[in-house]
Amino acid sequence: MNSSYEQAVRRFGCPHYWIVDLNYLRIGVASNSAPFPGSSYVYSHSSSKSEFEQCKYRVSLFEQESFSSEELSWLKNYCDKSFRGDRFRSGFYITHHFGDPAFIFTAGSEVLVIGTTLKKLIWPYFTKVFLTLEAEKRGDLHLKAACVELNGKGILLIGRGSGGKTVMLKEACKHGAIFVANTHCVVSTTRVIGVQSPVRVRDDPIFADQIRASGAQPHIEADEYTLRHASFFEHTKSETTPNIMCVIDYRPERPALIRRMTIDQIYGFAELFAFPTVTYGIKDDILASVQGDHFQLAEMYGSMKAKLKHIVSAMPVFYVSIDATKKGDWAYLRESLAIE
């Protein structure tokens, strides 16, 4: 056990406990305050210390408004000096998430983070890393993807940010689809497991009424809110079979277009926009998980890429640029995907 981690845990106690349930994975979270920072971005319930300790992955968050010069000196001297430790101390966490500087202490799959503002850590950072690592250990693949089941067919939705995936989800479920996941899935060639999380929506004409009616909580990003999917989608399930993949890319200035993609086309796009290692820039975290062994990293990353290629090769993939709110465009989609 890391002695600096043990000293930090004793010095900065976190007596409140929760379980974050991602459906595929449970993360234990401890905090010195209730609720824990960032709790509105995940599904969680309070727990006992023993239930917390049974979790394979555990994160403790110690947050307070300010620290004494003596505390700051101690934290700087004893916190992790890793790549991620350096990034946390600079106030950069992952991708576009920046915040106040924080200090991280790790011991295997146990982590303690200490700082003044920690709400941008559990959902934006830790869930992505833990899901990616755990999926690889179980022989699955973590993807940044939404998913619905329509007439018994599981449809994975991937795409660039602001490409219309959430609108497509909403409209699909209005037309009889069953909700599986809104932003992350764990996938193999035989099943898709939806990762549980509130739905992130923008304050625009499509979602404004639901935001106001539900009293939705603001999300991490400006002008975005979180909605509980149970109140958002009438029919839900936790997993389905993967039958179709769609790259959602709504371009209002262009005519509606649905086109079959080749394996090479979808593999390249999926690696850039749906592969967490690339999408979230967590390669250094994966390297740290194998204690800096570059050969293990190469083997692990090669395994992930092989699974990605196998998955996208196992189903038809379509590029989809339609206005899903239009009846005619929706009929065009069903016809193109051969969904009766």
Coordinates of C-alpha atoms in Angstrom, one line a residue:
M1 CA 0.0 0.0 0.0
N2 CA 1.2 3.5 -0.9
S3 CA 2.3 5.0 2.5
S4 CA 1.5 8.6 1.2
Y5 CA -2.0 7.4 0.4
E6 CA -2.4 5.9 3.9
Q7 CA -1.2 9.1 5.5
A8 CA -3.5 11.2 3.4
V9 CA -6.5 9.0 4.2
R10 CA -5.8 9.4 7.9
R11 CA -5.3 13.1 7.7
F12 CA -8.2 13.9 5.4
G13 CA -11.0 11.6 6.5
C14 CA -14.1 10.9 4.4
P15 CA -16.8 9.4 6.6
H16 CA -19.8 9.4 4.2
Y17 CA -20.3 6.6 1.8
W18 CA -22.1 6.0 -1.5
I19 CA -22.4 3.4 -4.3
V20 CA -22.4 4.8 -7.9
D21 CA -24.3 2.2 -9.9
L22 CA -23.3 2.2 -13.6
N23 CA -25.2 -1.1 -14.3
Y24 CA -22.0 -2.8 -15.6
L25 CA -19.9 -1.6 -12.7
R26 CA -20.3 -0.2 -9.1
I27 CA -17.9 2.4 -7.8
G28 CA -17.6 3.1 -4.1
V29 CA -17.4 6.8 -3.3
A30 CA -16.5 8.4 0.0
S31 CA -16.6 12.0 0.9
N32 CA -16.2 14.4 3.8
S33 CA -19.5 16.1 2.9
A34 CA -22.9 15.0 1.8
P35 CA -23.9 14.8 -1.0
F36 CA -20.5 14.0 -2.6
P37 CA -19.3 16.5 -5.2
G38 CA -20.8 15.7 -8.6
S39 CA -23.5 13.4 -7.3
S40 CA -26.2 14.8 -9.6
Y41 CA -24.3 13.6 -12.7
V42 CA -24.6 9.9 -11.7
Y43 CA -27.0 7.4 -10.1
S44 CA -26.0 6.6 -6.6
H45 CA -27.3 5.6 -3.2
S46 CA -25.9 6.0 0.3
S47 CA -24.1 3.0 1.7
S48 CA -22.2 1.6 4.7
K49 CA -18.5 1.6 5.0
S50 CA -18.5 -2.2 4.5
E51 CA -20.5 -1.9 1.3
F52 CA -18.1 0.8 0.1
E53 CA -15.1 -1.4 0.8
Q54 CA -16.6 -4.3 -1.2
C55 CA -16.3 -2.3 -4.4
K56 CA -13.4 -3.1 -6.6
Y57 CA -12.9 0.6 -7.5
R58 CA -13.1 3.2 -4.7
V59 CA -12.8 6.9 -4.8
S60 CA -12.6 9.3 -1.8
L61 CA -13.3 13.0 -2.3
F62 CA -12.2 15.5 0.3
E63 CA -13.4 19.0 -0.6
Q64 CA -13.2 22.2 1.4
E65 CA -13.2 25.9 0.6
S66 CA -9.5 26.5 1.4
F67 CA -6.4 24.9 2.8
S68 CA -3.7 26.3 5.1
S69 CA -0.2 26.9 3.8
E70 CA 1.0 24.0 5.9
E71 CA -1.7 21.7 4.4
L72 CA -0.9 22.8 0.8
S73 CA 2.8 22.2 1.4
W74 CA 2.1 18.7 2.7
L75 CA -0.2 17.9 -0.2
K76 CA 2.3 19.1 -2.8
N77 CA 5.1 17.1 -1.2
Y78 CA 3.2 13.8 -0.8
C79 CA 0.6 13.6 -3.7
D80 CA 1.2 11.5 -6.8
K81 CA 3.9 12.7 -9.1
S82 CA 2.4 10.8 -12.0
F83 CA 1.2 12.3 -15.3
R84 CA -2.4 12.5 -14.0
G85 CA -1.2 13.8 -10.7
D86 CA 0.6 16.7 -12.5
R87 CA -2.5 17.4 -14.6
F88 CA -4.8 17.5 -11.5
R89 CA -2.4 19.9 -9.8
S90 CA -2.6 22.2 -12.8
G91 CA -6.5 22.1 -12.8
F92 CA -6.8 20.1 -15.9
Y93 CA -8.6 16.8 -15.4
I94 CA -9.5 15.2 -18.7
T95 CA -10.5 16.4 -22.3
H96 CA -12.1 19.8 -21.9
H97 CA -12.8 19.6 -18.1
F98 CA -10.8 22.2 -16.2
G99 CA -11.2 23.2 -12.6
D100 CA -9.4 24.2 -9.5
P101 CA -6.1 22.4 -8.8
A102 CA -6.5 19.1 -6.9
F103 CA -4.2 16.6 -5.3
I104 CA -4.5 12.9 -6.1
F105 CA -3.2 9.9 -4.1
T106 CA -3.5 6.4 -5.4
A107 CA -3.1 2.9 -4.1
G108 CA -4.0 0.4 -6.8
S109 CA -7.7 0.8 -7.6
E110 CA -8.2 3.1 -4.5
V111 CA -8.0 6.8 -5.0
L112 CA -8.2 9.9 -2.8
V113 CA -8.6 13.4 -4.3
I114 CA -8.3 16.5 -2.2
G115 CA -9.2 20.0 -3.4
T116 CA -11.6 23.0 -3.3
T117 CA -13.9 22.0 -6.2
L118 CA -14.2 18.3 -7.1
K119 CA -17.6 18.0 -9.0
K120 CA -15.9 17.4 -12.3
L121 CA -14.2 14.1 -11.3
I122 CA -16.5 11.2 -10.7
W123 CA -18.5 11.3 -14.0
P124 CA -16.1 13.1 -16.4
Y125 CA -13.0 11.2 -15.3
F126 CA -13.2 8.2 -13.0
T127 CA -16.2 6.4 -14.6
K128 CA -14.5 6.6 -18.1
V129 CA -11.2 5.1 -16.8
F130 CA -12.8 2.4 -14.6
L131 CA -15.3 1.3 -17.3
T132 CA -12.5 1.1 -19.9
L133 CA -10.2 -1.0 -17.7
E134 CA -12.9 -3.3 -16.3
A135 CA -14.4 -4.0 -19.7
E136 CA -11.0 -5.0 -21.1
K137 CA -10.5 -7.3 -18.1
R138 CA -13.9 -9.0 -18.7
G139 CA -13.3 -9.3 -22.5
D140 CA -15.8 -6.6 -23.4
L141 CA -15.3 -3.1 -24.9
H142 CA -16.3 0.2 -23.5
L143 CA -17.7 2.6 -26.1
K144 CA -19.0 6.2 -26.1
A145 CA -22.3 5.3 -27.6
A146 CA -26.1 5.5 -27.1
C147 CA -28.4 2.6 -27.7
V148 CA -32.0 1.7 -28.2
E149 CA -33.9 -1.4 -29.1
L150 CA -36.5 -1.1 -31.9
N151 CA -38.6 -4.1 -32.9
G152 CA -36.2 -6.4 -31.2
K153 CA -33.1 -4.9 -32.9
G154 CA -30.4 -3.2 -30.8
I155 CA -29.2 0.0 -32.5
L156 CA -25.9 1.6 -31.4
L157 CA -25.7 5.3 -32.0
I158 CA -22.3 7.0 -32.1
G159 CA -21.2 10.4 -33.5
R160 CA -19.5 13.7 -32.9
G161 CA -20.5 16.0 -30.1
S162 CA -23.7 18.0 -31.0
G163 CA -24.4 15.6 -33.8
G164 CA -28.0 14.8 -32.7
K165 CA -27.7 11.5 -30.8
T166 CA -29.9 12.6 -27.9
V167 CA -32.6 14.0 -30.2
M168 CA -32.4 10.7 -32.1
L169 CA -32.8 8.8 -28.9
K170 CA -35.9 10.8 -27.9
E171 CA -37.6 10.5 -31.3
A172 CA -36.8 6.8 -31.5
C173 CA -38.5 6.2 -28.2
K174 CA -41.5 8.3 -29.3
H175 CA -41.8 5.8 -32.2
G176 CA -41.8 2.7 -30.1
A177 CA -38.1 2.1 -29.3
I178 CA -36.9 0.9 -25.9
F179 CA -34.2 3.0 -24.2
V180 CA -30.9 1.2 -23.3
A181 CA -28.3 3.9 -22.8
N182 CA -27.8 7.5 -23.5
T183 CA -24.1 8.0 -23.7
H184 CA -22.0 4.9 -22.8
C185 CA -22.2 1.2 -23.5
V186 CA -20.2 -1.9 -22.8
V187 CA -20.3 -4.0 -26.0
S188 CA -19.4 -7.4 -27.4
T189 CA -20.6 -9.1 -30.6
T190 CA -23.4 -10.7 -28.7
R191 CA -24.7 -8.0 -26.2
V192 CA -24.8 -4.3 -25.4
I193 CA -24.9 -3.4 -21.7
G194 CA -26.2 0.1 -21.1
V195 CA -24.2 2.3 -18.6
Q196 CA -26.6 4.1 -16.3
S197 CA -26.4 7.8 -16.1
P198 CA -28.8 10.8 -16.2
V199 CA -29.5 12.2 -19.7
R200 CA -27.6 15.3 -20.6
V201 CA -29.7 17.7 -22.7
R202 CA -29.2 21.2 -24.0
D203 CA -31.5 24.1 -23.2
D204 CA -33.0 24.3 -26.7
P205 CA -36.5 24.2 -28.2
I206 CA -36.5 20.4 -28.3
F207 CA -35.8 19.9 -24.5
A208 CA -36.7 23.3 -22.9
D209 CA -40.2 22.2 -21.8
Q210 CA -38.9 19.0 -20.1
I211 CA -36.1 21.0 -18.4
R212 CA -38.6 23.4 -16.9
A213 CA -41.3 20.9 -16.0
S214 CA -38.8 18.5 -14.3
G215 CA -36.7 21.1 -12.5
A216 CA -33.7 19.5 -14.1
Q217 CA -30.3 20.1 -12.5
P218 CA -27.6 22.0 -14.4
H219 CA -24.9 19.8 -15.9
I220 CA -21.2 20.4 -15.9
E221 CA -21.3 22.3 -19.2
A222 CA -23.0 25.7 -19.6
D223 CA -26.6 25.6 -20.9
E224 CA -26.9 21.8 -20.3
Y225 CA -29.0 20.0 -17.8
T226 CA -29.5 16.4 -16.5
L227 CA -32.7 14.5 -16.7
R228 CA -33.5 11.2 -15.1
H229 CA -34.0 8.7 -17.9
A230 CA -36.9 7.0 -16.2
S231 CA -38.9 10.2 -16.5
F232 CA -37.6 10.9 -20.0
F233 CA -38.2 7.5 -21.6
E234 CA -41.4 5.4 -21.0
H235 CA -39.8 2.0 -21.8
T236 CA -36.2 1.1 -20.7
K237 CA -34.1 -2.0 -20.4
S238 CA -30.5 -2.6 -19.2
E239 CA -29.1 -4.6 -22.2
T240 CA -29.9 -5.8 -25.7
T241 CA -28.2 -7.5 -28.7
P242 CA -26.1 -5.4 -31.2
N243 CA -27.7 -5.6 -34.6
I244 CA -27.1 -2.2 -36.2
M245 CA -24.8 0.8 -35.7
C246 CA -25.6 4.3 -36.9
V247 CA -23.2 7.3 -37.1
I248 CA -25.5 10.2 -36.2
D249 CA -24.5 13.5 -37.9
Y250 CA -27.5 15.8 -38.3
R251 CA -26.6 18.6 -40.7
P252 CA -29.7 20.9 -41.1
E253 CA -28.2 22.7 -44.1
R254 CA -28.0 19.5 -46.1
P255 CA -30.6 17.2 -47.6
A256 CA -31.4 14.0 -45.6
L257 CA -28.9 11.3 -46.2
I258 CA -28.5 7.7 -45.1
R259 CA -25.6 5.7 -46.5
R260 CA -24.1 2.3 -45.7
M261 CA -20.5 2.6 -44.5
T262 CA -17.6 0.3 -45.2
I263 CA -15.7 -1.5 -42.4
D264 CA -12.6 0.8 -42.9
Q265 CA -14.8 3.9 -42.8
I266 CA -16.6 3.0 -39.6
Y267 CA -13.5 1.7 -37.9
G268 CA -11.6 4.9 -38.4
F269 CA -14.5 7.0 -37.3
A270 CA -15.3 4.8 -34.3
E271 CA -11.7 4.9 -33.1
L272 CA -11.7 8.7 -33.1
F273 CA -15.1 9.4 -31.7
A274 CA -16.3 6.3 -29.8
F275 CA -13.1 4.7 -28.4
P276 CA -12.6 6.1 -24.9
T277 CA -8.8 5.7 -25.0
V278 CA -8.7 8.2 -27.8
T279 CA -11.9 10.2 -27.2
Y280 CA -11.0 11.0 -23.6
G281 CA -7.2 10.9 -23.8
I282 CA -6.8 8.3 -21.1
K283 CA -3.8 6.5 -22.6
D284 CA -1.6 7.6 -19.7
D285 CA -4.1 6.2 -17.2
I286 CA -4.1 2.9 -19.0
L287 CA -0.3 2.9 -19.0
A288 CA -0.4 3.6 -15.2
S289 CA -2.8 0.7 -14.7
V290 CA -0.1 -1.7 -15.9
Q291 CA 2.6 0.0 -13.8
G292 CA 4.1 1.7 -16.8
D293 CA 4.8 -1.5 -18.7
H294 CA 4.9 -0.5 -22.4
F295 CA 4.6 -4.1 -23.5
Q296 CA 1.5 -4.7 -21.5
L297 CA 0.1 -1.4 -22.7
A298 CA 0.7 -2.5 -26.3
E299 CA -1.0 -5.8 -25.7
M300 CA -4.0 -4.2 -24.0
Y301 CA -4.5 -1.5 -26.6
G302 CA -4.1 -4.0 -29.4
S303 CA -6.8 -6.2 -27.8
M304 CA -9.2 -3.2 -27.5
K305 CA -8.6 -2.3 -31.2
A306 CA -9.2 -5.9 -32.3
K307 CA -12.5 -6.0 -30.4
L308 CA -13.5 -2.7 -31.9
K309 CA -12.9 -4.0 -35.5
H310 CA -14.6 -7.3 -34.7
I311 CA -17.7 -5.5 -33.4
V312 CA -18.1 -3.0 -36.3
S313 CA -17.5 -5.8 -38.7
A314 CA -20.3 -7.9 -37.2
M315 CA -23.2 -5.6 -38.1
P316 CA -24.3 -3.2 -40.8
V317 CA -23.3 0.4 -40.2
F318 CA -25.0 3.5 -41.6
Y319 CA -24.2 7.2 -41.8
V320 CA -27.4 9.0 -40.8
S321 CA -28.0 12.7 -41.4
I322 CA -31.7 13.3 -40.9
D323 CA -34.1 15.5 -39.0
A324 CA -35.4 12.8 -36.6
T325 CA -38.3 15.1 -35.6
K326 CA -39.8 14.9 -39.1
K327 CA -42.2 12.1 -39.9
G328 CA -40.8 11.6 -43.5
D329 CA -37.2 11.5 -42.3
W330 CA -38.1 8.9 -39.7
A331 CA -39.8 6.7 -42.3
Y332 CA -36.7 7.0 -44.5
L333 CA -34.6 5.8 -41.6
R334 CA -36.8 2.8 -40.8
E335 CA -36.8 1.8 -44.5
S336 CA -33.1 2.2 -44.8
L337 CA -32.4 0.1 -41.7
A338 CA -34.9 -2.5 -42.8
I339 CA -36.9 -2.1 -39.6
E340 CA -40.6 -3.0 -40.1

